Amino acid sequence: MDLLLLLPFLIPAAGSLFVRTLGQSATEKTVSKISLLSASLHGITTATLFSALVFGSRLSARIPIFAWGDDIFRISLNLDYAGILLLVLISFFFGIVVRFSRTYLHREKRIAHYFSVLQVFASGMSLVALADNLETFFIGWEMVGIASFLLIAFYRDRANPIRQAVKVFSIYRLCDVGLLISVLIEHNLGSDFKFSTLRTLIDSQQNFVVTGSHVIALLLILASVGKSAQFPFTFWLPRAMEGPTPSSAIFYGALSVHAGVFLLFRTSVIWSQIPALPWIVGAIGIVTAVLATGIARVQSTIKGQIAYASATQVGLMFVELALGWDYLALFHMTANALFRCYQLLVSPSAAAYLLELQAKGKFSTVSGFSSESWLPDRLRKSLFVFSIREGFLEELVSAIFFRPLILCGGWTRKPLFLWFSSLGLLGTLCWTMLFRVSPPFPWLISLIGLGISLRAFSAPVPNLTMSVLMASGSNFLLALAAVDHLSFQGLHELMPFLIGVLLLTLAFIPATRIATADRRETAIFFIILGLIGFPITPVFFGEDLVMDFVFHKDSFALAAFVMGFIINGIALITVYANCVMPNKEMSHEGILERIR
Amino acid sequence: MIQTGAHPLFQSPFQEPKEIEVEHLVEALSHWLPAQGPIKNFVHHNTLHAYQNLPFSEAVKVASQTYGARAYLPIDRYQTLYRTGRIKTSDLDWTLSRFEPSPEKRSILKAKMLTSESSPSPPSLAENGLRSHWLKKYGIDLNLRVHPLLFRLLSQYFDQGIAVWRIPHSSEGFFATIYDLVAESAVPLGVLSQPTALNLFELGPVRSIEAVLNEIVGDRTYWLRYLCELALSHPGWSGVVRQVELSPADLVVKRPIRLLELLAVELIAEYCVLESELGKVPLITEPVKSELTSPTGFQAWTSTEDLLFQQIWHEAFEAGYLSDLFLELRKASDQRPQPARDTPRFQVLFCIDDRECSLRRHLESMDPGIETVGVAGYFAVDCVFQGAEDTTPSKHCPVHIHPKHLIKETLPEKSLLRLKKKEPALHPDSNTMIRGWLISQSYGFTAAMKLFISMFKPSLKPPFASSLSKLQEGSNLVVFNQTDQNKDGDYQLGYTTEEMADRVQALFKSSGIRSENLSAFVVLVGHGASSVNNPYFSAYECGACSGKSGSANARAFAMMANDQSVRDLLKLRGYVIPNTTVFISALHDTTRDELRYFVDVELTPESKSRFEELKNYFGQALELNAHERIRKFESLDPKMSPEKALNAVRLRSVALFEPRPELNHATNSVCIVARRAMTKMLNFNRRAFLHSYDPTADPTGEILGSILNAVIPVCGGINLEYFFSAIDPSVYGSGSKLSHNIVGLVGVANGVEGDLLTGLPTQMTELHEPLRLSFVVEQEPEVALQALTLNIHTFEWVKNQWVRYFAISPSTGEIFEFRDQQMIQFQPPKGQ
C-alpha cells in the first residue's frame, strides 16, 4: 500500500519513456493517447491517495537506492495534507494541459517530444509534492528544471527560444546548487531527517541549529528564490514564455513557479528557527512584489504582464511564509496557480476582448490616467524608465555572477593559461610520483580545474567534443583536488565517479556521429544529463562522495568544486543546445551573449 | 544562366542618391516594408505589394534576396509532388515547352530539374551587407543589443490597452517622447542615456541620422543601403510603424509616429553601443563597401539556374490544376442541358468568398427553384458602420474604396444592450499587486471551474469570441436619409433615395439579375465568423468588408431594395421590382455554419410560408456544408453523419484549445466570373471564388471591368497572402501560432522580445497549395481584354502575372489566356 506513493511519480515517468522510445515513428494519436492515459491514471492515483489520507491511513515509503559504506541514499515519501493538495493541483493541471495540448498541438512536428517532456515534468512535480526528505525533493526539482529547459527550447528553428532556455537553465543551475549542497550537507551530517518528523527532531536535538542548519537554510532559500523567480532573478520568468502556450501555462503560470514556495513551506521549520532568516525571506518577498508589480504595470505584451503579475503574487506568498502564515501561503499558492494558468491559456483572447471593450468605450485607454500620475514629473519618468528596464535585475545578476565568469573566462583563452596549467599539472604529477605524498599546493589543482571549466564555458572552442572534454577534465581535476589532497587513496575512493565521467565523455564522440537526428539527439541528451550531475546518475553520486570528503576539510576545494559544478553545467547545456540546433550561424558565443 | 540586375529600389529616380535628403531615403525604403497594419484590421493583401510593378517571376526573385525568403517552394517539394502524381509528366512537359522551344535542350533541362537539389534561401539584405560588418569584424551583435530595448519602447508607445501604465508620451511623436524620457529620467534608459545619445537627440531626428551616418558610413551613396538594412532587421515593427504613419486612424489610441523617428532612435542607440564597445567608432571602410556588387551600394539580385528550375516546377504545378479545372468546366458544359430561363422561386445572394461556394451548391441541390448568385460581399453598399455600442465607426467595404456614408445601428431600448460580462482573466487590472491578490484568491477558483468545464464541454462565448461590429438582436439600422447634408463626423449619415437606387441597381447590374428574372423572394447572405482564443479573428471575416462581417451591408441592402420610394425611382429607370417581392438578409457564420436572419419587412402569409420553406432548406444545406468541410480536418472522421458534422464544427468554434476553428481561405485557387449555369453542377471543393455575371448583357465589357476592379484586388490579395505565407512560413508568414504573444493589441510576436510577425500562421496555411489565383471570365476574348484595360491598377495584376487571367468564349466555348499583352488561345495540358 505504501508503494502506492510511488505511482504519481512512476506513471508519468513510464509514459514519458514510452513516448520517447516510440520517438518519431509514433503517430500523433498514439502519443496523445498514451499521455491522456498517463494523466488519467495519475488522476485516479491521486484520488485514491486522497481518500486514503481522509480515511486516516498513514502512508510513507523509504526506499534505499544507493549505499556506500554507511552512507545511504534514500527515496523517502510521505503523504500529508500539504502534499496531497499539491498533488491534486498537479493532477488537475496535468489533465487539463494534456487535454488542451492534444488538440492545440495537432500536426506539430515534435508533438512526441512535447508530451514526453510534459510527463517528465508531471513526474518530477509529483515527487516534489510527496518527498519526505531533501534528496527525493531534489530529484523532482531537477526533473522540473530540465523539463522547463526543454520546453522553452521547443521551437528550434529560431535562435531566441534556445538562448532564453540556456539563460533560464543557467539561473536554475546557479540556484539549484543551494538545494544540492544542502542535500549533501544534510547527508554528511548523518542527521537523515524527514520533513514529517523534522519538528520533533529539532525539538529533541537542541544543537541542531548549531550544526550547520543555518547554512542549509540559507541555501534552501537561494534555491526557492531561483525557481520561483524572486528578487533578483525575476527577469527570467517572462523570457521563458517561448514555448507553446499550454506549456507556458502549466510551468510558469501554474506549477513550476510555485515550487519554491512549496520548498519554503516544507522546510519552514528549519529556517524559521533562525532569527534573521524569516526577515530575509520576507524582505525578498516584499522587494519582489513591489518591483514586479511596477514592472508588470508597464508590460505591453500579454504574457510578459502575466509573468510579472504572477511573480508579484509569489513575492506576497514569501511574505506570508515569513510571517508564519503557512496555510494562507498554501491557499494563495493554489488560487494563484489556478488563476494564472487560466489567464495564460486564454491569453490569445485578449486582443478580441480588449479591442471590443475599447470599441464600445468601456475601457479607458485614451486618458492614460493611472495611479502614478500624482507623482512629480521627473520622479514619474524615472520610475517609468526603471520599470521599463525591469528594475535592472538582469544587469544586477550579470554583474554579480555572469560577467565575472566571462571576464575570467577571457583570461583562460590566453596562451599564458595553457602554459600555466600544463606546467602546474605536470609539476604536481611529478611531485606526487616522486615523493609519494600530496603536493604542497593542492589549491593549485583546484584553480587549474576551475580555469579549464571557465574555458569550456566562455570561449568558442574548435568543436563541441572539445568543450565536453574540457568540462569533464575540469570535473576530474576538481574532484581530485578535493579528495584528500590528491592522495592515491582518494583516487581509489573516487573510482565510480571518475569512471562515470570518463565513460560518458568517451560515449559523447560516437554519439555525435549517430546518423538519425532523433536518436543522436536523445543519446547526446542523456550523456549531457549524466555529465551535469543529474540526480541518480553515477556523477551525482560521485559528487555526493566528493562532498563527503571535503566537507569540513578544505573550504577552498569545496568552493572550487561547487563553482565548477555550476559552470560546467552551463557549459554542457550550451553544448547540447548547439548540438540540436539546425541553425548553424548561431554560435556558442551567440547563446552566451544572452546570459551576459 | 546567371543573370544579374540592379535592385529596383535603385532604378530611377534614385540614380543619384547623393542629392537625396534623409527624408527621401526613408520614403524610398519604406516602400519595401511589409504593408500590414494593426491586427484589428487584418486585411489580406499581396505580401509583395511593393513589387507589383514587376513581373511576378522577377518580383519573387528580388524579394527573396531582399528579405532572405524562398522564391518558390524548395525543389524537393516539387519533386515529391511529381513523384506522388500531383504534378503529372504531361504538366511538366507542357510547361517546359512554354519555356524552351528546342526539344533537345528541353530534355536536358528536364533531366536536370528531376535531379537538382534544393538550395537554402539567400541571406536577406539585413544579414549581409554594411551593418552586419559590426558582427563579422568586431563581434558586436547590434540586433541583440538594441532590439529588446527598442521593441519594448515601441510596444509601450503603441500600446492600445495592455499595459496599465502607459509611456508618458508627447504629442510630438516617438522621437520626442523618447528624448523627453531620456532627458528627464534620473534612471538611465540603457545606451540611450549616454551623453553622446543626448547630444544626438538634441539634433532632432533628421540631423541625428545624418550625424550618425556621417560617422559610421561616410559616403552618402551608401546611406540608403544602411538605412534599408536597419529597417529590414525588424521588418514587422518597421512595417507597422510605416502603416500607422500613413494612416494614423488605424489606432484607436492615437500615436503619431514616423518611420524616420524609429530609425533615428535606433541609429542613436546603435551608435552608442558601438562607441561604448569600441571607443571611437570607425568608419565602415572601403573593402566592406566594395564587396557589394552594385555601385550604388545595393546588393544586385542574381538569377540562378535553381530559380529557373523552381519557376518551371511551379508553373507545372499550376498547369496541373488548370488542366483539371478546364476539363471539369468543359465536361460540365457538355453534359448540361441549357437551363430554361424561368424566374426562380428563391434567389439567394452570397458573397463570392471561396467558403460559400459549397453552401451554394448544397442549397441549390435542395430545390431546382433556388438560384444562388455570387457578388462581392459588401453588396454594393460602400459604407462605414457603427454598431449600437461602438464609439467609432469601422469600414465595411473593400480596402480600395473610400466610403462617404455612415450606417448606424440603434437599439429601441437601452435595456437591450447586450451586457458583456467582465472577464477578469483578460483584464489588465487583475495583474496589479493588491487587486491581483484579491482576484487570484477569489476568481482563481471560478477560473478553475471554467477551465475544467471548457475542456469537456466547450461552450465558450464572448468575452473570448470576437464580436466586433456584429448586429444585435432587435436593433434597427439607420440607412435612410432625406438630404445629403446630414453629417455625422466625416461621413454622411445614411443614403438618399437616389443613392440607394444607384446601389440597388449597381448590384443587379453587375450580378446579371434582370428585372424579369427577379424572384419574389430574395435573400442576401453576408458572412462573418466567430472563433475563440484567436488573435487572427479579423482575418476570418469577410474580405470584401475589410475584415468585418457582411451582415450590416446585407441588411442595409435589403432595406434599400424593400423601400417603396427606391422601387419607384428604379421603375423610372426601367428596372421594375414587383410590389410582392421581398428582400431578407442573413448572416452566415462560416465557422459555425449557422445562419441568422434579419427581417425588416412585413411578410405576407404567402411569403411567410416561403420563408419557412427556405429556412428548412438552409438547415439541411448547412449540415451538408459542415459535412463537406470536416473532410479537410484531419482530426475528424469524414464518415460521420451530416448532423454530427454540424455539431462537430460548432464544437470546434467554441473550443479554447482549437487553433483551427476553420480553415479559412486555405486551398483557394480560382475565381470564376460567369453565369451560374457554367458552374452550377461543379464541385470546386471550396477552392473557388464565384461571381455571377451575365456576358450577354455586357457587350462593351464595362460591367465586367467594374467587377474585376473589386474582385481582383480582394481575391488576389487573399490568394497571394496565403501563397507567400505558405511558400515561406517563417519570413512571409508568422510561423506556428501556438507560441504567439499579443503585443500592445497591435500585433503578435514570439516570446516577449520578438519582432512583430506579419502574414499568416502555419495553422491557416498548412493545407494551402501555393497556386496563383486563376481568373476565368465568361466573355469573348476581345471584350475580356477590353474590360481588363479599363483600370490601370487592375490591369497591372494581370499584366505582371500576379494572377492568371482566362476567358471562355460564351459562343464557341474556346479558352483564351492572357499572355504577352493579348488574349491567345489556351490549350491546357492533357492529363493522362
Short mmCIF file of N, CA, C and O in Angstrom, two decimals, chain A residues 99 103-104 106-108 155 158 163 239 243 245 293 297-303 305 313 320 331-332 335 340 342-343 345-346 348-349 353 356 358-360 362-363 365 377-378 381-382 392 593-594, chain B residues 144 152 155-156 159-165 180 184 186-188 190 389-391 420 423 425 431 433 437 440-441 450 463-464 467 533 634 657-658 660 736 738-742 744 750 753 766:
data_model
loop_
_atom_site.label_atom_id
_atom_site.label_comp_id
_atom_site.label_asym_id
_atom_site.label_seq_id
_atom_site.Cartn_x
_atom_site.Cartn_y
_atom_site.Cartn_z
N ARG A 99 -5.16 17.46 -22.15
CA ARG A 99 -6.37 17.58 -22.97
C ARG A 99 -6.26 18.77 -23.94
O ARG A 99 -6.57 18.66 -25.12
N THR A 103 -5.35 18.79 -28.81
CA THR A 103 -5.90 19.49 -29.96
C THR A 103 -4.99 20.63 -30.39
O THR A 103 -4.78 20.85 -31.56
N TYR A 104 -4.48 21.33 -29.41
CA TYR A 104 -3.73 22.55 -29.70
C TYR A 104 -2.47 22.24 -30.49
O TYR A 104 -2.08 22.98 -31.38
N HIS A 106 -1.99 19.71 -32.45
CA HIS A 106 -2.30 18.88 -33.60
C HIS A 106 -1.41 19.27 -34.79
O HIS A 106 -1.28 20.45 -35.09
N ARG A 107 -0.79 18.28 -35.39
CA ARG A 107 0.08 18.47 -36.56
C ARG A 107 1.42 19.15 -36.26
O ARG A 107 2.17 19.46 -37.17
N GLU A 108 1.71 19.40 -34.99
CA GLU A 108 3.02 19.95 -34.66
C GLU A 108 4.04 18.83 -34.83
O GLU A 108 3.82 17.72 -34.37
N TYR A 155 10.85 25.35 -29.87
CA TYR A 155 10.99 25.77 -31.27
C TYR A 155 12.45 26.02 -31.57
O TYR A 155 13.05 26.94 -31.03
N ARG A 158 14.34 28.91 -34.55
CA ARG A 158 14.71 30.29 -34.24
C ARG A 158 15.74 30.28 -33.12
O ARG A 158 15.78 29.35 -32.31
N ARG A 163 18.32 30.54 -26.84
CA ARG A 163 19.06 31.46 -25.97
C ARG A 163 18.36 31.61 -24.63
O ARG A 163 18.98 31.52 -23.57
N ARG A 239 10.83 35.83 -19.94
CA ARG A 239 11.63 35.36 -21.08
C ARG A 239 11.46 33.87 -21.33
O ARG A 239 11.88 33.35 -22.36
N GLY A 243 7.79 28.80 -25.40
CA GLY A 243 7.24 27.54 -25.88
C GLY A 243 5.78 27.70 -26.26
O GLY A 243 5.23 28.80 -26.23
N THR A 245 1.84 27.88 -25.88
CA THR A 245 1.12 28.50 -24.77
C THR A 245 0.76 27.54 -23.63
O THR A 245 0.97 27.88 -22.47
N THR A 293 5.46 44.27 -9.44
CA THR A 293 4.18 44.89 -9.76
C THR A 293 4.40 46.15 -10.58
O THR A 293 3.68 46.44 -11.53
N ARG A 297 3.14 46.65 -14.52
CA ARG A 297 2.32 47.77 -14.98
C ARG A 297 2.74 48.30 -16.35
O ARG A 297 1.91 48.79 -17.09
N VAL A 298 4.03 48.24 -16.65
CA VAL A 298 4.47 48.80 -17.94
C VAL A 298 4.64 47.75 -19.03
O VAL A 298 5.03 48.06 -20.13
N GLN A 299 4.33 46.49 -18.70
CA GLN A 299 4.48 45.46 -19.73
C GLN A 299 3.40 45.62 -20.78
O GLN A 299 2.22 45.66 -20.45
N SER A 300 3.80 45.65 -22.03
CA SER A 300 2.76 45.78 -23.05
C SER A 300 2.60 44.50 -23.87
O SER A 300 1.96 44.53 -24.91
N THR A 301 3.17 43.40 -23.41
CA THR A 301 2.80 42.14 -24.03
C THR A 301 2.02 41.34 -22.99
O THR A 301 2.32 41.43 -21.79
N ILE A 302 1.05 40.56 -23.46
CA ILE A 302 0.14 39.94 -22.52
C ILE A 302 0.84 38.90 -21.64
O ILE A 302 0.65 38.85 -20.43
N LYS A 303 1.73 38.11 -22.24
CA LYS A 303 2.38 37.07 -21.44
C LYS A 303 3.40 37.67 -20.48
O LYS A 303 3.57 37.18 -19.36
N GLN A 305 3.17 40.52 -19.05
CA GLN A 305 2.44 41.10 -17.93
C GLN A 305 1.99 40.03 -16.95
O GLN A 305 2.13 40.19 -15.73
N GLN A 313 2.66 37.99 -6.98
CA GLN A 313 1.89 37.21 -6.03
C GLN A 313 2.78 36.21 -5.29
O GLN A 313 2.60 35.99 -4.10
N GLU A 320 4.00 35.99 3.30
CA GLU A 320 3.08 35.24 4.16
C GLU A 320 3.83 34.13 4.91
O GLU A 320 3.61 33.90 6.10
N PHE A 331 -2.85 28.39 0.47
CA PHE A 331 -4.12 28.75 -0.15
C PHE A 331 -3.88 29.71 -1.31
O PHE A 331 -4.38 29.54 -2.42
N HIS A 332 -3.07 30.71 -1.01
CA HIS A 332 -2.74 31.72 -2.02
C HIS A 332 -2.06 31.07 -3.22
O HIS A 332 -2.35 31.38 -4.37
N ALA A 335 -4.66 29.22 -5.34
CA ALA A 335 -5.52 30.13 -6.08
C ALA A 335 -4.76 30.80 -7.20
O ALA A 335 -5.25 30.91 -8.33
N ARG A 340 -3.54 32.00 -12.79
CA ARG A 340 -2.54 32.35 -13.80
C ARG A 340 -2.51 31.35 -14.94
O ARG A 340 -2.26 31.71 -16.08
N TYR A 342 -5.05 29.69 -16.06
CA TYR A 342 -6.21 30.05 -16.88
C TYR A 342 -5.90 31.28 -17.72
O TYR A 342 -6.16 31.32 -18.92
N GLN A 343 -5.32 32.27 -17.07
CA GLN A 343 -5.00 33.52 -17.77
C GLN A 343 -4.12 33.28 -18.98
O GLN A 343 -4.34 33.84 -20.05
N LEU A 345 -3.73 30.44 -20.62
CA LEU A 345 -4.41 29.64 -21.65
C LEU A 345 -5.36 30.49 -22.48
O LEU A 345 -5.54 30.24 -23.66
N VAL A 346 -6.00 31.48 -21.86
CA VAL A 346 -6.93 32.31 -22.64
C VAL A 346 -6.26 33.58 -23.17
O VAL A 346 -6.94 34.41 -23.77
N PRO A 348 -4.61 34.36 -25.78
CA PRO A 348 -4.84 34.80 -27.17
C PRO A 348 -6.17 35.53 -27.35
O PRO A 348 -6.37 36.20 -28.35
N SER A 349 -7.08 35.40 -26.37
CA SER A 349 -8.37 36.10 -26.48
C SER A 349 -8.26 37.57 -26.14
O SER A 349 -9.20 38.33 -26.38
N TYR A 353 -11.03 40.60 -26.89
CA TYR A 353 -11.76 41.11 -25.73
C TYR A 353 -11.51 42.59 -25.49
O TYR A 353 -12.42 43.41 -25.41
N GLU A 356 -12.69 44.93 -28.23
CA GLU A 356 -14.12 45.16 -28.25
C GLU A 356 -14.53 46.12 -27.13
O GLU A 356 -15.32 47.04 -27.35
N GLN A 358 -12.79 48.34 -25.97
CA GLN A 358 -12.32 49.64 -26.39
C GLN A 358 -13.26 50.26 -27.43
O GLN A 358 -13.62 51.44 -27.32
N ALA A 359 -13.69 49.44 -28.38
CA ALA A 359 -14.60 49.94 -29.42
C ALA A 359 -15.89 50.45 -28.80
O ALA A 359 -16.54 51.36 -29.30
N LYS A 360 -16.29 49.83 -27.68
CA LYS A 360 -17.53 50.21 -27.04
C LYS A 360 -17.30 51.27 -25.96
O LYS A 360 -18.19 51.58 -25.20
N LYS A 362 -15.75 51.16 -23.21
CA LYS A 362 -15.88 50.74 -21.81
C LYS A 362 -14.53 50.50 -21.17
O LYS A 362 -14.41 49.89 -20.13
N PHE A 363 -13.51 50.94 -21.84
CA PHE A 363 -12.17 50.61 -21.38
C PHE A 363 -11.36 51.85 -21.62
O PHE A 363 -11.10 52.22 -22.76
N THR A 365 -8.72 53.83 -22.39
CA THR A 365 -7.33 53.76 -22.83
C THR A 365 -6.86 55.13 -23.26
O THR A 365 -5.68 55.36 -23.41
N ASP A 377 6.81 65.05 -12.09
CA ASP A 377 7.14 64.63 -13.43
C ASP A 377 8.44 63.82 -13.52
O ASP A 377 8.48 62.73 -14.08
N ARG A 378 9.48 64.37 -12.94
CA ARG A 378 10.80 63.74 -13.06
C ARG A 378 10.83 62.37 -12.39
O ARG A 378 11.34 61.40 -12.94
N LYS A 381 8.86 59.85 -14.48
CA LYS A 381 9.58 59.35 -15.65
C LYS A 381 10.73 58.42 -15.24
O LYS A 381 10.99 57.42 -15.89
N SER A 382 11.38 58.78 -14.14
CA SER A 382 12.46 57.91 -13.68
C SER A 382 11.92 56.54 -13.30
O SER A 382 12.49 55.51 -13.66
N PHE A 392 16.52 46.69 -13.65
CA PHE A 392 17.94 46.38 -13.84
C PHE A 392 18.33 45.05 -13.21
O PHE A 392 19.48 44.85 -12.83
N GLU A 593 25.84 35.19 -25.33
CA GLU A 593 25.55 36.62 -25.35
C GLU A 593 24.34 36.94 -24.47
O GLU A 593 24.28 37.96 -23.81
N ARG A 594 23.36 36.03 -24.50
CA ARG A 594 22.12 36.29 -23.79
C ARG A 594 22.27 36.28 -22.28
O ARG A 594 21.48 36.89 -21.58
N LEU B 144 20.96 42.09 -31.12
CA LEU B 144 20.80 41.56 -29.78
C LEU B 144 20.90 42.67 -28.73
O LEU B 144 20.26 42.63 -27.69
N ARG B 152 10.62 47.11 -26.77
CA ARG B 152 9.91 47.41 -25.54
C ARG B 152 9.35 48.84 -25.59
O ARG B 152 8.20 49.10 -25.25
N SER B 155 6.56 49.01 -28.31
CA SER B 155 5.29 48.39 -27.94
C SER B 155 4.62 49.20 -26.84
O SER B 155 3.40 49.30 -26.78
N GLN B 156 5.43 49.82 -25.97
CA GLN B 156 4.85 50.70 -24.96
C GLN B 156 4.21 51.92 -25.61
O GLN B 156 3.12 52.33 -25.26
N ASP B 159 1.06 50.90 -27.37
CA ASP B 159 0.12 50.10 -26.58
C ASP B 159 -1.30 50.64 -26.61
O ASP B 159 -1.55 51.80 -26.29
N GLN B 160 -2.23 49.77 -26.98
CA GLN B 160 -3.63 50.16 -27.08
C GLN B 160 -4.43 49.73 -25.85
O GLN B 160 -5.64 49.93 -25.81
N GLY B 161 -3.81 49.13 -24.88
CA GLY B 161 -4.60 48.77 -23.71
C GLY B 161 -4.12 47.58 -22.92
O GLY B 161 -4.88 47.00 -22.16
N ILE B 162 -2.89 47.14 -23.10
CA ILE B 162 -2.41 46.04 -22.26
C ILE B 162 -1.70 46.59 -21.03
O ILE B 162 -2.05 46.23 -19.91
N ALA B 163 -0.74 47.45 -21.24
CA ALA B 163 -0.02 47.99 -20.09
C ALA B 163 -0.96 48.86 -19.25
O ALA B 163 -1.81 49.57 -19.77
N VAL B 164 -0.80 48.75 -17.93
CA VAL B 164 -1.62 49.57 -17.03
C VAL B 164 -1.08 50.99 -17.01
O VAL B 164 -1.81 51.97 -16.92
N TRP B 165 0.23 51.08 -17.11
CA TRP B 165 0.89 52.37 -17.05
C TRP B 165 1.55 52.64 -18.40
O TRP B 165 2.49 51.95 -18.78
N ASP B 180 12.42 63.06 -24.45
CA ASP B 180 11.91 63.60 -23.20
C ASP B 180 12.18 62.65 -22.04
O ASP B 180 12.63 63.04 -20.97
N GLU B 184 14.64 63.58 -18.98
CA GLU B 184 14.03 63.85 -17.68
C GLU B 184 14.34 62.77 -16.64
O GLU B 184 14.36 63.04 -15.46
N ALA B 186 15.99 60.26 -14.17
CA ALA B 186 17.24 60.18 -13.43
C ALA B 186 17.85 58.79 -13.59
O ALA B 186 19.01 58.57 -13.28
N VAL B 187 17.02 57.86 -14.05
CA VAL B 187 17.47 56.48 -14.21
C VAL B 187 17.85 56.28 -15.68
O VAL B 187 17.11 56.70 -16.56
N PRO B 188 19.01 55.70 -15.96
CA PRO B 188 19.42 55.57 -17.36
C PRO B 188 18.54 54.60 -18.15
O PRO B 188 18.17 53.54 -17.64
N GLY B 190 19.23 52.52 -20.57
CA GLY B 190 20.20 51.78 -21.35
C GLY B 190 21.16 52.71 -22.07
O GLY B 190 21.49 53.78 -21.56
N GLU B 389 -23.22 49.91 -29.78
CA GLU B 389 -22.37 50.23 -28.63
C GLU B 389 -21.03 50.81 -29.03
O GLU B 389 -20.23 51.18 -28.18
N ASP B 390 -20.74 50.82 -30.34
CA ASP B 390 -19.42 51.27 -30.78
C ASP B 390 -19.28 52.77 -30.63
O ASP B 390 -20.23 53.53 -30.84
N THR B 391 -18.08 53.19 -30.28
CA THR B 391 -17.85 54.63 -30.17
C THR B 391 -17.38 55.23 -31.48
O THR B 391 -17.53 56.41 -31.71
N LYS B 420 -22.02 42.71 -21.63
CA LYS B 420 -20.90 41.80 -21.74
C LYS B 420 -20.29 41.64 -20.36
O LYS B 420 -19.94 42.60 -19.71
N GLU B 423 -14.45 39.96 -17.89
CA GLU B 423 -13.65 38.76 -17.70
C GLU B 423 -12.32 39.15 -17.04
O GLU B 423 -11.43 39.66 -17.70
N ALA B 425 -9.82 37.53 -16.12
CA ALA B 425 -8.59 36.89 -16.59
C ALA B 425 -8.00 37.64 -17.76
O ALA B 425 -6.82 37.52 -18.04
N ASN B 431 -3.76 42.25 -12.93
CA ASN B 431 -2.34 41.97 -12.84
C ASN B 431 -1.58 42.95 -11.95
O ASN B 431 -0.37 43.00 -11.96
N MET B 433 -0.79 44.47 -7.95
CA MET B 433 -0.46 43.71 -6.74
C MET B 433 -1.68 43.44 -5.86
O MET B 433 -2.01 42.29 -5.59
N TRP B 437 -3.99 40.14 -5.78
CA TRP B 437 -4.06 39.32 -4.57
C TRP B 437 -5.49 38.91 -4.32
O TRP B 437 -5.79 37.75 -4.04
N SER B 440 -6.98 36.78 -7.59
CA SER B 440 -6.50 35.41 -7.75
C SER B 440 -7.10 34.51 -6.67
O SER B 440 -7.45 33.37 -6.95
N GLN B 441 -7.27 35.04 -5.47
CA GLN B 441 -7.76 34.16 -4.40
C GLN B 441 -9.27 33.98 -4.42
O GLN B 441 -9.80 33.12 -3.71
N LYS B 450 -14.26 27.02 -14.71
CA LYS B 450 -14.50 27.33 -16.12
C LYS B 450 -13.58 26.52 -17.01
O LYS B 450 -14.00 25.98 -18.02
N PRO B 463 -16.75 36.56 -23.48
CA PRO B 463 -15.79 37.54 -23.99
C PRO B 463 -14.65 36.97 -24.83
O PRO B 463 -13.82 37.73 -25.28
N PHE B 464 -14.63 35.66 -25.01
CA PHE B 464 -13.46 35.12 -25.69
C PHE B 464 -13.57 35.24 -27.19
O PHE B 464 -12.61 35.24 -27.91
N SER B 467 -16.66 39.76 -31.36
CA SER B 467 -17.96 40.06 -31.93
C SER B 467 -18.01 41.52 -32.32
O SER B 467 -18.99 42.19 -32.15
N ASN B 533 -10.41 32.57 -28.66
CA ASN B 533 -9.00 32.47 -28.33
C ASN B 533 -8.13 32.60 -29.57
O ASN B 533 -7.22 31.82 -29.79
N GLU B 634 -8.13 16.92 -40.38
CA GLU B 634 -7.52 15.62 -40.19
C GLU B 634 -8.05 14.92 -38.94
O GLU B 634 -8.13 13.71 -38.87
N PHE B 657 -9.13 25.37 -27.02
CA PHE B 657 -7.87 24.75 -27.39
C PHE B 657 -7.80 24.40 -28.87
O PHE B 657 -6.99 23.59 -29.28
N GLU B 658 -8.68 24.99 -29.66
CA GLU B 658 -8.70 24.64 -31.08
C GLU B 658 -8.03 25.73 -31.91
O GLU B 658 -8.58 26.80 -32.08
N ARG B 660 -7.51 25.67 -35.04
CA ARG B 660 -8.06 25.73 -36.40
C ARG B 660 -9.58 25.63 -36.36
O ARG B 660 -10.15 24.61 -36.73
N SER B 736 4.32 29.15 -36.43
CA SER B 736 3.26 28.47 -35.68
C SER B 736 2.62 29.45 -34.71
O SER B 736 3.31 30.20 -34.03
N LEU B 738 1.12 28.76 -32.04
CA LEU B 738 1.00 28.22 -30.69
C LEU B 738 1.81 28.98 -29.64
O LEU B 738 1.53 28.90 -28.46
N SER B 739 2.84 29.68 -30.09
CA SER B 739 3.64 30.38 -29.09
C SER B 739 3.44 31.89 -29.17
O SER B 739 4.18 32.63 -28.56
N HIS B 740 2.46 32.33 -29.93
CA HIS B 740 2.31 33.77 -30.13
C HIS B 740 1.90 34.51 -28.86
O HIS B 740 1.18 33.98 -28.03
N ASN B 741 2.39 35.71 -28.79
CA ASN B 741 2.15 36.56 -27.63
C ASN B 741 1.60 37.87 -28.17
O ASN B 741 2.14 38.41 -29.13
N ILE B 742 0.51 38.36 -27.58
CA ILE B 742 -0.10 39.58 -28.11
C ILE B 742 0.66 40.80 -27.61
O ILE B 742 0.91 40.96 -26.42
N GLY B 744 0.72 44.77 -27.25
CA GLY B 744 0.07 46.07 -27.29
C GLY B 744 -1.24 46.16 -28.04
O GLY B 744 -1.67 47.23 -28.42
N ASN B 750 6.72 36.40 -31.11
CA ASN B 750 7.14 35.22 -30.37
C ASN B 750 7.82 35.67 -29.09
O ASN B 750 8.74 36.49 -29.15
N GLU B 753 10.32 39.29 -26.46
CA GLU B 753 11.33 40.16 -27.07
C GLU B 753 11.40 40.05 -28.58
O GLU B 753 12.36 40.49 -29.19
N GLU B 766 -1.21 25.58 -43.75
CA GLU B 766 -0.55 24.30 -43.97
C GLU B 766 -1.21 23.45 -45.06
O GLU B 766 -0.56 22.67 -45.73
#
